[in-house]
Amino acid sequence: PHSRERTVPEKIPAFLVAPEDNPHRIHPLLRLPKGVRRGYALLPPLLKVLSEQGRRDWQGAAPRLRPDSRALRYMKRLYKMSATKEGIPKANKSHLYNTVRLFTPCSECQHRHGELRRGDLHSVDLLFNLDRVTALEHLLKSVLLYSFDTSVPVPSPATCTCHLSIKEYDFSSQVCPSASHSVAFSLHFEFRKRRWVEIDVTSFLQPLIATNRRNIHMAVNFTCLLGDAQRNTEQEGSRNVALVPPSLLLYLNDTSEQAYHRRNSLRHRRRSPGRPVQRDAPLADALGTENAQSKRASRRRR
Amino acid sequence: EQGLQDAPAAAAPRNLSDYFKQFLFPQNECELHNFRLSFSQLQWDKWIIAPHRYSPQYCKGDCPRAAGHRYGSPVHTMVQNIIYEKLDASVPRPSCVPAAYSPLSVLTIEPDGSIVYKEYEDMIATKCTCR
């Protein structure tokens, strides 16, 4: 179906779900010693809920697909920039998103990759399946993420033009997909310094994602003129740049209860100087702590 | 006072504040305890990429009678303590529970191979109270 009612997430944070394929087989960790096997009821409530949740959520789910290694490297880098070593969201980050999803294009429609190596324009059909985006995750920004195969030496700088068009499947008239709307823009950058190029396509995809569109089908034509654009002729300059099909990055604001809402914490911190000191700061010398914080703030300002 | 005249002279307490402390603040007082787990122990590292380790912490200990002063507990907590001591011992004493939390950022692989970074609320206990 074109768009389907998104499922509202369960109370349990999704990442706590145990991937049980076989609903009757208890997760190895949850298995009790032989003598107590029948005592399933003895399991701590949380573990019981997880295995129940795991069974319900993963009923007949296909084995988990391994993500693209480049995409994984990018997201690990994003994680390091956003969270401390202990995994706590960095306080100095003022972004409003609390969720970032990275989708790699579905494989079946990357048939045109064979032609990429011929050195002509880099155009590819991309189909992104956005089923994992929940109803409470609202789009803030969407980016096409290109990574360059840095093993291939490429002279720099480069001027790239990108032509993007969304393919609409008009099921009623059985006509082949027509490009409903498209946009073109160019970018100029130094290859040496970049391994990624992020192309902001928010305004382009916003109408689709806002209407709970589950599948986005787009054609992307990405051509780079290498070296000094003025001296190169069109054909000679536009050599193939070793590009990998782009991933789609969605910056989202999850308004569900389980998600961390940065705005609350910012408002809370702004109110704290005036906030009456809690009587229950048994160990911390509340006044001392407040002084320490204001000293640190003034030092930083200086 | 009647009891005191007959009883043998108890050893004078070193100082009165230590003497009275035993009544106000129990030995095993309600406080935050460290607990560090790694997701591989739970075999969740198959889909949780980061963090590798996580310290949820936990609250444990007895609640003093004057919970209001030390833990900012509501009046109800003291009333429940009085009910337990004076009226009905089947009514449980106030429990030592978390009062504040920190969020946690998690990087996971979804079943369809996509990757999600999400910040979850209330994942790490940072303060305890009696309720």
PDB file of C-alpha atoms in Angstrom, chain A residues 20-287:
ATOM      1  CA  GLU A  20      13.635 -14.167  19.030  1.00  0.00           C
ATOM      2  CA  ASP A  21      12.814 -15.859  15.775  1.00  0.00           C
ATOM      3  CA  ASN A  22      11.322 -18.937  17.349  1.00  0.00           C
ATOM      4  CA  PRO A  23       8.583 -17.647  19.669  1.00  0.00           C
ATOM      5  CA  HIS A  24       8.681 -20.712  21.925  1.00  0.00           C
ATOM      6  CA  ARG A  25      12.440 -20.807  22.330  1.00  0.00           C
ATOM      7  CA  ILE A  26      13.397 -18.665  25.315  1.00  0.00           C
ATOM      8  CA  HIS A  27      16.387 -16.377  24.683  1.00  0.00           C
ATOM      9  CA  PRO A  28      19.563 -18.278  25.754  1.00  0.00           C
ATOM     10  CA  LEU A  29      20.225 -15.699  28.458  1.00  0.00           C
ATOM     11  CA  LEU A  30      16.743 -16.072  29.884  1.00  0.00           C
ATOM     12  CA  ARG A  31      17.032 -19.885  30.077  1.00  0.00           C
ATOM     13  CA  LEU A  32      16.882 -20.991  33.746  1.00  0.00           C
ATOM     14  CA  PRO A  33      19.079 -23.762  35.246  1.00  0.00           C
ATOM     15  CA  LYS A  34      17.689 -27.288  34.626  1.00  0.00           C
ATOM     16  CA  GLY A  35      16.105 -27.679  38.048  1.00  0.00           C
ATOM     17  CA  VAL A  36      14.134 -24.447  37.752  1.00  0.00           C
ATOM     18  CA  ARG A  37      13.200 -24.698  34.076  1.00  0.00           C
ATOM     19  CA  ARG A  38       9.495 -24.887  34.892  1.00  0.00           C
ATOM     20  CA  GLY A  39       9.810 -21.833  37.128  1.00  0.00           C
ATOM     21  CA  TYR A  40       9.431 -19.421  34.159  1.00  0.00           C
ATOM     22  CA  ALA A  41       7.236 -17.349  36.443  1.00  0.00           C
ATOM     23  CA  LEU A  42      10.299 -16.782  38.679  1.00  0.00           C
ATOM     24  CA  LEU A  43      11.960 -14.682  35.958  1.00  0.00           C
ATOM     25  CA  PRO A  44      12.288 -10.976  36.908  1.00  0.00           C
ATOM     26  CA  PRO A  45       9.331  -9.068  35.408  1.00  0.00           C
ATOM     27  CA  LEU A  46      11.557  -7.069  33.021  1.00  0.00           C
ATOM     28  CA  LEU A  47      13.059 -10.205  31.442  1.00  0.00           C
ATOM     29  CA  LYS A  48       9.609 -11.770  31.108  1.00  0.00           C
ATOM     30  CA  VAL A  49       8.308  -8.652  29.394  1.00  0.00           C
ATOM     31  CA  LEU A  50      11.304  -8.611  27.076  1.00  0.00           C
ATOM     32  CA  SER A  51      10.898 -12.208  26.010  1.00  0.00           C
ATOM     33  CA  GLU A  52       7.157 -11.648  25.578  1.00  0.00           C
ATOM     34  CA  GLN A  53       7.871  -8.425  23.716  1.00  0.00           C
ATOM     35  CA  GLY A  54      10.595 -10.145  21.677  1.00  0.00           C
ATOM     36  CA  ARG A  55       8.209 -12.972  20.779  1.00  0.00           C
ATOM     37  CA  ARG A  56       5.365 -10.630  19.740  1.00  0.00           C
ATOM     38  CA  ASP A  57       7.501  -8.153  17.842  1.00  0.00           C
ATOM     39  CA  TRP A  58       9.615 -10.651  16.023  1.00  0.00           C
ATOM     40  CA  GLN A  59       6.997 -13.239  15.134  1.00  0.00           C
ATOM     41  CA  GLY A  60       8.240 -14.620  11.843  1.00  0.00           C
ATOM     42  CA  ALA A  61      10.626 -11.627  11.304  1.00  0.00           C
ATOM     43  CA  ALA A  62      13.302 -12.284   8.699  1.00  0.00           C
ATOM     44  CA  PRO A  63      16.874 -12.555  10.034  1.00  0.00           C
ATOM     45  CA  ARG A  64      18.400  -9.154  10.673  1.00  0.00           C
ATOM     46  CA  LEU A  65      20.116  -7.632   7.586  1.00  0.00           C
ATOM     47  CA  ARG A  66      23.706  -6.419   8.092  1.00  0.00           C
ATOM     48  CA  PRO A  67      24.037  -2.668   7.384  1.00  0.00           C
ATOM     49  CA  ASP A  68      26.502  -1.211   4.880  1.00  0.00           C
ATOM     50  CA  SER A  69      29.934  -0.820   6.515  1.00  0.00           C
ATOM     51  CA  ARG A  70      30.350   2.770   5.319  1.00  0.00           C
ATOM     52  CA  ALA A  71      26.959   3.682   6.721  1.00  0.00           C
ATOM     53  CA  LEU A  72      27.882   2.012   9.993  1.00  0.00           C
ATOM     54  CA  ARG A  73      31.147   4.009  10.163  1.00  0.00           C
ATOM     55  CA  TYR A  74      29.261   7.245   9.553  1.00  0.00           C
ATOM     56  CA  MET A  75      26.693   6.516  12.283  1.00  0.00           C
ATOM     57  CA  LYS A  76      29.388   5.525  14.786  1.00  0.00           C
ATOM     58  CA  ARG A  77      31.048   8.875  14.081  1.00  0.00           C
ATOM     59  CA  LEU A  78      27.702  10.631  14.615  1.00  0.00           C
ATOM     60  CA  TYR A  79      27.280   8.709  17.887  1.00  0.00           C
ATOM     61  CA  LYS A  80      30.716   9.794  19.139  1.00  0.00           C
ATOM     62  CA  MET A  81      29.877  13.418  18.308  1.00  0.00           C
ATOM     63  CA  SER A  82      26.512  13.266  20.085  1.00  0.00           C
ATOM     64  CA  ALA A  83      27.153  11.182  23.222  1.00  0.00           C
ATOM     65  CA  THR A  84      29.765  10.876  25.953  1.00  0.00           C
ATOM     66  CA  LYS A  85      31.818   7.701  26.559  1.00  0.00           C
ATOM     67  CA  GLU A  86      29.134   6.520  28.987  1.00  0.00           C
ATOM     68  CA  GLY A  87      26.486   7.022  26.333  1.00  0.00           C
ATOM     69  CA  ILE A  88      24.869  10.115  27.822  1.00  0.00           C
ATOM     70  CA  PRO A  89      23.717  12.721  25.251  1.00  0.00           C
ATOM     71  CA  LYS A  90      26.200  15.591  25.312  1.00  0.00           C
ATOM     72  CA  ALA A  91      24.741  18.596  27.105  1.00  0.00           C
ATOM     73  CA  ASN A  92      26.372  21.208  24.864  1.00  0.00           C
ATOM     74  CA  LYS A  93      24.501  19.900  21.815  1.00  0.00           C
ATOM     75  CA  SER A  94      21.691  22.311  20.956  1.00  0.00           C
ATOM     76  CA  HIS A  95      20.119  20.231  18.165  1.00  0.00           C
ATOM     77  CA  LEU A  96      16.467  19.371  18.562  1.00  0.00           C
ATOM     78  CA  TYR A  97      16.574  15.898  17.055  1.00  0.00           C
ATOM     79  CA  ASN A  98      16.679  12.906  19.365  1.00  0.00           C
ATOM     80  CA  THR A  99      16.606  10.322  16.593  1.00  0.00           C
ATOM     81  CA  VAL A 100      18.669   9.874  13.407  1.00  0.00           C
ATOM     82  CA  ARG A 101      17.780   7.118  10.986  1.00  0.00           C
ATOM     83  CA  LEU A 102      20.002   6.000   8.122  1.00  0.00           C
ATOM     84  CA  PHE A 103      18.467   3.993   5.274  1.00  0.00           C
ATOM     85  CA  THR A 104      20.429   2.394   2.486  1.00  0.00           C
ATOM     86  CA  PRO A 105      18.590   1.997  -0.823  1.00  0.00           C
ATOM     87  CA  CYS A 106      16.845  -1.293  -1.452  1.00  0.00           C
ATOM     88  CA  SER A 107      19.188  -3.566  -3.444  1.00  0.00           C
ATOM     89  CA  GLU A 108      16.734  -4.763  -6.122  1.00  0.00           C
ATOM     90  CA  CYS A 109      16.590  -1.416  -7.847  1.00  0.00           C
ATOM     91  CA  GLN A 110      20.331  -0.751  -7.990  1.00  0.00           C
ATOM     92  CA  HIS A 111      20.440  -2.686 -11.297  1.00  0.00           C
ATOM     93  CA  ARG A 112      21.894   0.302 -13.076  1.00  0.00           C
ATOM     94  CA  HIS A 113      25.135   0.183 -11.134  1.00  0.00           C
ATOM     95  CA  GLY A 114      26.791  -1.910 -13.760  1.00  0.00           C
ATOM     96  CA  GLU A 115      26.911   1.133 -16.044  1.00  0.00           C
ATOM     97  CA  LEU A 116      28.577   3.345 -13.470  1.00  0.00           C
ATOM     98  CA  ARG A 117      32.015   2.075 -14.261  1.00  0.00           C
ATOM     99  CA  ARG A 118      31.815   3.243 -17.935  1.00  0.00           C
ATOM    100  CA  GLY A 119      32.801   6.762 -16.873  1.00  0.00           C
ATOM    101  CA  ASP A 120      29.535   8.347 -17.964  1.00  0.00           C
ATOM    102  CA  LEU A 121      27.228  10.306 -15.726  1.00  0.00           C
ATOM    103  CA  HIS A 122      26.454   8.726 -12.411  1.00  0.00           C
ATOM    104  CA  SER A 123      22.695   8.243 -12.434  1.00  0.00           C
ATOM    105  CA  VAL A 124      20.928   5.720 -10.280  1.00  0.00           C
ATOM    106  CA  ASP A 125      17.425   4.720  -9.315  1.00  0.00           C
ATOM    107  CA  LEU A 126      16.945   4.606  -5.557  1.00  0.00           C
ATOM    108  CA  LEU A 127      14.132   3.082  -3.531  1.00  0.00           C
ATOM    109  CA  PHE A 128      14.101   3.740   0.187  1.00  0.00           C
ATOM    110  CA  ASN A 129      11.747   1.811   2.468  1.00  0.00           C
ATOM    111  CA  LEU A 130      10.830   3.929   5.517  1.00  0.00           C
ATOM    112  CA  ASP A 131       8.783   1.370   7.431  1.00  0.00           C
ATOM    113  CA  ARG A 132      10.896   1.788  10.576  1.00  0.00           C
ATOM    114  CA  VAL A 133       9.929   5.461  10.982  1.00  0.00           C
ATOM    115  CA  THR A 134       7.254   5.506  13.691  1.00  0.00           C
ATOM    116  CA  ALA A 135       4.177   7.712  13.832  1.00  0.00           C
ATOM    117  CA  LEU A 136       5.652   9.861  16.629  1.00  0.00           C
ATOM    118  CA  GLU A 137       8.939  10.579  14.813  1.00  0.00           C
ATOM    119  CA  HIS A 138       8.621  13.957  13.052  1.00  0.00           C
ATOM    120  CA  LEU A 139      11.026  14.921  10.302  1.00  0.00           C
ATOM    121  CA  LEU A 140      13.383  17.834  10.954  1.00  0.00           C
ATOM    122  CA  LYS A 141      15.921  17.305   8.185  1.00  0.00           C
ATOM    123  CA  SER A 142      16.680  14.759   5.440  1.00  0.00           C
ATOM    124  CA  VAL A 143      20.042  14.312   3.762  1.00  0.00           C
ATOM    125  CA  LEU A 144      21.384  12.232   0.900  1.00  0.00           C
ATOM    126  CA  LEU A 145      24.713  10.937   2.076  1.00  0.00           C
ATOM    127  CA  TYR A 146      27.326  10.213  -0.571  1.00  0.00           C
ATOM    128  CA  SER A 147      30.571   8.539   0.328  1.00  0.00           C
ATOM    129  CA  PHE A 148      33.613   8.524  -1.938  1.00  0.00           C
ATOM    130  CA  ASP A 149      35.814   5.531  -2.507  1.00  0.00           C
ATOM    131  CA  THR A 150      38.952   7.254  -1.265  1.00  0.00           C
ATOM    132  CA  SER A 151      41.136   4.379  -2.552  1.00  0.00           C
ATOM    133  CA  VAL A 152      40.655   5.798  -6.085  1.00  0.00           C
ATOM    134  CA  PRO A 153      42.981   8.846  -6.486  1.00  0.00           C
ATOM    135  CA  VAL A 154      40.877  11.756  -7.687  1.00  0.00           C
ATOM    136  CA  PRO A 155      42.300  15.191  -8.530  1.00  0.00           C
ATOM    137  CA  SER A 156      40.672  17.949  -6.534  1.00  0.00           C
ATOM    138  CA  PRO A 157      38.800  20.314  -6.403  1.00  0.00           C
ATOM    139  CA  ALA A 158      35.547  19.218  -8.009  1.00  0.00           C
ATOM    140  CA  THR A 159      32.306  20.879  -8.953  1.00  0.00           C
ATOM    141  CA  CYS A 160      29.423  18.451  -8.820  1.00  0.00           C
ATOM    142  CA  THR A 161      25.936  18.987 -10.096  1.00  0.00           C
ATOM    143  CA  CYS A 162      23.154  16.895  -8.700  1.00  0.00           C
ATOM    144  CA  HIS A 163      19.836  16.367 -10.409  1.00  0.00           C
ATOM    145  CA  LEU A 164      17.215  14.764  -8.247  1.00  0.00           C
ATOM    146  CA  SER A 165      13.760  13.619  -9.296  1.00  0.00           C
ATOM    147  CA  ILE A 166      11.081  11.731  -7.394  1.00  0.00           C
ATOM    148  CA  LYS A 167       9.366   8.927  -9.259  1.00  0.00           C
ATOM    149  CA  GLU A 168       5.681   8.624  -8.563  1.00  0.00           C
ATOM    150  CA  TYR A 169       3.904   5.343  -9.234  1.00  0.00           C
ATOM    151  CA  ASP A 170       0.463   6.256 -10.499  1.00  0.00           C
ATOM    152  CA  PHE A 171      -1.238   2.901  -9.878  1.00  0.00           C
ATOM    153  CA  SER A 172      -4.580   4.094 -11.232  1.00  0.00           C
ATOM    154  CA  SER A 173      -3.376   4.756 -14.770  1.00  0.00           C
ATOM    155  CA  GLN A 174      -0.753   1.968 -14.870  1.00  0.00           C
ATOM    156  CA  VAL A 175       1.511   4.457 -16.605  1.00  0.00           C
ATOM    157  CA  CYS A 176       5.202   3.959 -16.026  1.00  0.00           C
ATOM    158  CA  PRO A 177       6.514   6.061 -13.105  1.00  0.00           C
ATOM    159  CA  SER A 178       6.577   9.724 -13.990  1.00  0.00           C
ATOM    160  CA  ALA A 179       8.887  12.146 -12.278  1.00  0.00           C
ATOM    161  CA  SER A 180       6.461  14.160 -10.176  1.00  0.00           C
ATOM    162  CA  HIS A 181       8.921  16.803  -9.148  1.00  0.00           C
ATOM    163  CA  SER A 182      12.642  17.312  -9.459  1.00  0.00           C
ATOM    164  CA  VAL A 183      15.356  19.686  -8.379  1.00  0.00           C
ATOM    165  CA  ALA A 184      18.905  20.372  -9.520  1.00  0.00           C
ATOM    166  CA  PHE A 185      21.727  22.026  -7.632  1.00  0.00           C
ATOM    167  CA  SER A 186      25.502  22.105  -7.684  1.00  0.00           C
ATOM    168  CA  LEU A 187      28.152  21.805  -5.009  1.00  0.00           C
ATOM    169  CA  HIS A 188      31.825  22.660  -4.994  1.00  0.00           C
ATOM    170  CA  PHE A 189      34.232  20.920  -2.661  1.00  0.00           C
ATOM    171  CA  GLU A 190      37.709  19.463  -2.226  1.00  0.00           C
ATOM    172  CA  PHE A 191      37.812  15.696  -2.531  1.00  0.00           C
ATOM    173  CA  ARG A 192      40.943  15.391  -0.404  1.00  0.00           C
ATOM    174  CA  LYS A 193      39.218  16.802   2.642  1.00  0.00           C
ATOM    175  CA  ARG A 194      35.951  14.976   2.295  1.00  0.00           C
ATOM    176  CA  ARG A 195      34.945  11.334   2.476  1.00  0.00           C
ATOM    177  CA  TRP A 196      31.288  12.202   2.649  1.00  0.00           C
ATOM    178  CA  VAL A 197      29.074  14.675   0.890  1.00  0.00           C
ATOM    179  CA  GLU A 198      25.770  15.486   2.574  1.00  0.00           C
ATOM    180  CA  ILE A 199      23.129  16.864   0.238  1.00  0.00           C
ATOM    181  CA  ASP A 200      20.237  18.464   2.102  1.00  0.00           C
ATOM    182  CA  VAL A 201      16.996  17.323   0.447  1.00  0.00           C
ATOM    183  CA  THR A 202      14.648  18.268   3.283  1.00  0.00           C
ATOM    184  CA  SER A 203      12.341  20.583   1.361  1.00  0.00           C
ATOM    185  CA  PHE A 204      12.312  18.053  -1.445  1.00  0.00           C
ATOM    186  CA  LEU A 205      11.272  15.040   0.638  1.00  0.00           C
ATOM    187  CA  GLN A 206       9.268  16.823   3.360  1.00  0.00           C
ATOM    188  CA  PRO A 207       5.913  16.575   1.497  1.00  0.00           C
ATOM    189  CA  LEU A 208       6.378  12.827   1.011  1.00  0.00           C
ATOM    190  CA  ILE A 209       7.548  11.902   4.499  1.00  0.00           C
ATOM    191  CA  ALA A 210       4.968  14.182   6.118  1.00  0.00           C
ATOM    192  CA  THR A 211       2.233  12.109   4.457  1.00  0.00           C
ATOM    193  CA  ASN A 212       3.596   8.876   6.026  1.00  0.00           C
ATOM    194  CA  ARG A 213       4.926   7.716   2.645  1.00  0.00           C
ATOM    195  CA  ARG A 214       6.452   4.265   3.298  1.00  0.00           C
ATOM    196  CA  ASN A 215       8.449   3.991   0.059  1.00  0.00           C
ATOM    197  CA  ILE A 216      10.339   6.806  -1.658  1.00  0.00           C
ATOM    198  CA  HIS A 217      11.505   6.163  -5.181  1.00  0.00           C
ATOM    199  CA  MET A 218      13.899   8.714  -6.670  1.00  0.00           C
ATOM    200  CA  ALA A 219      16.365   9.003  -9.512  1.00  0.00           C
ATOM    201  CA  VAL A 220      19.582  10.799  -8.675  1.00  0.00           C
ATOM    202  CA  ASN A 221      21.960  12.058 -11.352  1.00  0.00           C
ATOM    203  CA  PHE A 222      25.244  13.092  -9.777  1.00  0.00           C
ATOM    204  CA  THR A 223      27.914  14.400 -12.137  1.00  0.00           C
ATOM    205  CA  CYS A 224      31.268  15.814 -11.036  1.00  0.00           C
ATOM    206  CA  LEU A 225      33.541  18.026 -13.152  1.00  0.00           C
ATOM    207  CA  LEU A 226      36.998  17.362 -11.824  1.00  0.00           C
ATOM    208  CA  GLY A 227      39.949  19.726 -11.707  1.00  0.00           C
ATOM    209  CA  ASP A 228      39.511  23.305 -13.006  1.00  0.00           C
ATOM    210  CA  ALA A 229      35.952  23.444 -14.448  1.00  0.00           C
ATOM    211  CA  GLN A 230      36.789  26.341 -16.902  1.00  0.00           C
ATOM    212  CA  ARG A 231      39.592  24.543 -18.727  1.00  0.00           C
ATOM    213  CA  ASN A 232      37.905  21.119 -18.886  1.00  0.00           C
ATOM    214  CA  THR A 233      35.461  20.389 -21.685  1.00  0.00           C
ATOM    215  CA  GLU A 234      32.141  18.945 -20.613  1.00  0.00           C
ATOM    216  CA  GLN A 235      32.828  15.330 -21.598  1.00  0.00           C
ATOM    217  CA  GLU A 236      36.519  15.171 -20.675  1.00  0.00           C
ATOM    218  CA  GLY A 237      35.932  16.744 -17.256  1.00  0.00           C
ATOM    219  CA  SER A 238      32.978  14.673 -16.193  1.00  0.00           C
ATOM    220  CA  ARG A 239      34.909  11.530 -15.379  1.00  0.00           C
ATOM    221  CA  ASN A 240      33.377   8.899 -13.209  1.00  0.00           C
ATOM    222  CA  VAL A 241      33.798   9.603  -9.564  1.00  0.00           C
ATOM    223  CA  ALA A 242      33.887   6.375  -7.594  1.00  0.00           C
ATOM    224  CA  LEU A 243      30.580   6.983  -5.867  1.00  0.00           C
ATOM    225  CA  VAL A 244      28.612   4.535  -3.797  1.00  0.00           C
ATOM    226  CA  PRO A 245      24.793   4.685  -3.954  1.00  0.00           C
ATOM    227  CA  PRO A 246      23.812   7.328  -1.386  1.00  0.00           C
ATOM    228  CA  SER A 247      22.140   6.577   1.906  1.00  0.00           C
ATOM    229  CA  LEU A 248      19.179   8.566   3.151  1.00  0.00           C
ATOM    230  CA  LEU A 249      19.654  10.192   6.539  1.00  0.00           C
ATOM    231  CA  LEU A 250      16.574  11.398   8.459  1.00  0.00           C
ATOM    232  CA  TYR A 251      16.938  13.676  11.483  1.00  0.00           C
ATOM    233  CA  LEU A 252      13.751  13.209  13.516  1.00  0.00           C
ATOM    234  CA  ASN A 253      12.149  14.459  16.709  1.00  0.00           C
ATOM    235  CA  ASP A 254      10.557  11.521  18.522  1.00  0.00           C
ATOM    236  CA  THR A 255       7.760  12.855  20.720  1.00  0.00           C
ATOM    237  CA  SER A 256       7.034   9.534  22.419  1.00  0.00           C
ATOM    238  CA  GLU A 257       7.378   9.227  26.199  1.00  0.00           C
ATOM    239  CA  GLN A 258      10.434   6.988  26.055  1.00  0.00           C
ATOM    240  CA  ALA A 259      12.470   9.432  23.970  1.00  0.00           C
ATOM    241  CA  TYR A 260      14.680  12.085  25.551  1.00  0.00           C
ATOM    242  CA  HIS A 261      13.387  15.599  24.900  1.00  0.00           C
ATOM    243  CA  ARG A 262      16.255  18.044  24.889  1.00  0.00           C
ATOM    244  CA  ARG A 263      14.040  21.137  24.991  1.00  0.00           C
ATOM    245  CA  ASN A 264      12.730  20.083  28.482  1.00  0.00           C
ATOM    246  CA  SER A 265      16.238  19.717  29.790  1.00  0.00           C
ATOM    247  CA  LEU A 266      17.251  23.087  28.332  1.00  0.00           C
ATOM    248  CA  ARG A 267      14.184  24.792  29.911  1.00  0.00           C
ATOM    249  CA  HIS A 268      14.870  22.936  33.168  1.00  0.00           C
ATOM    250  CA  ARG A 269      18.493  24.094  33.231  1.00  0.00           C
ATOM    251  CA  ARG A 270      17.530  27.683  32.373  1.00  0.00           C
ATOM    252  CA  ARG A 271      15.096  27.666  35.344  1.00  0.00           C
ATOM    253  CA  SER A 272      17.565  26.104  37.790  1.00  0.00           C
ATOM    254  CA  PRO A 273      19.326  29.305  39.049  1.00  0.00           C
ATOM    255  CA  GLY A 274      16.028  30.636  40.318  1.00  0.00           C
ATOM    256  CA  ARG A 275      14.741  27.186  41.355  1.00  0.00           C
ATOM    257  CA  PRO A 276      14.534  26.828  45.158  1.00  0.00           C
ATOM    258  CA  VAL A 277      17.342  24.500  46.359  1.00  0.00           C
ATOM    259  CA  GLN A 278      15.837  21.062  46.982  1.00  0.00           C
ATOM    260  CA  ARG A 279      15.811  20.168  50.667  1.00  0.00           C
ATOM    261  CA  ASP A 280      16.909  16.683  49.784  1.00  0.00           C
ATOM    262  CA  ALA A 281      20.417  17.438  48.622  1.00  0.00           C
ATOM    263  CA  PRO A 282      21.788  15.426  51.528  1.00  0.00           C
ATOM    264  CA  LEU A 283      25.378  15.180  50.550  1.00  0.00           C
ATOM    265  CA  ALA A 284      25.932  17.883  47.933  1.00  0.00           C
ATOM    266  CA  ASP A 285      26.284  21.376  49.425  1.00  0.00           C
ATOM    267  CA  ALA A 286      23.564  22.837  47.208  1.00  0.00           C
ATOM    268  CA  LEU A 287      24.799  26.405  47.534  1.00  0.00           C
TER     269      LEU A 287
END
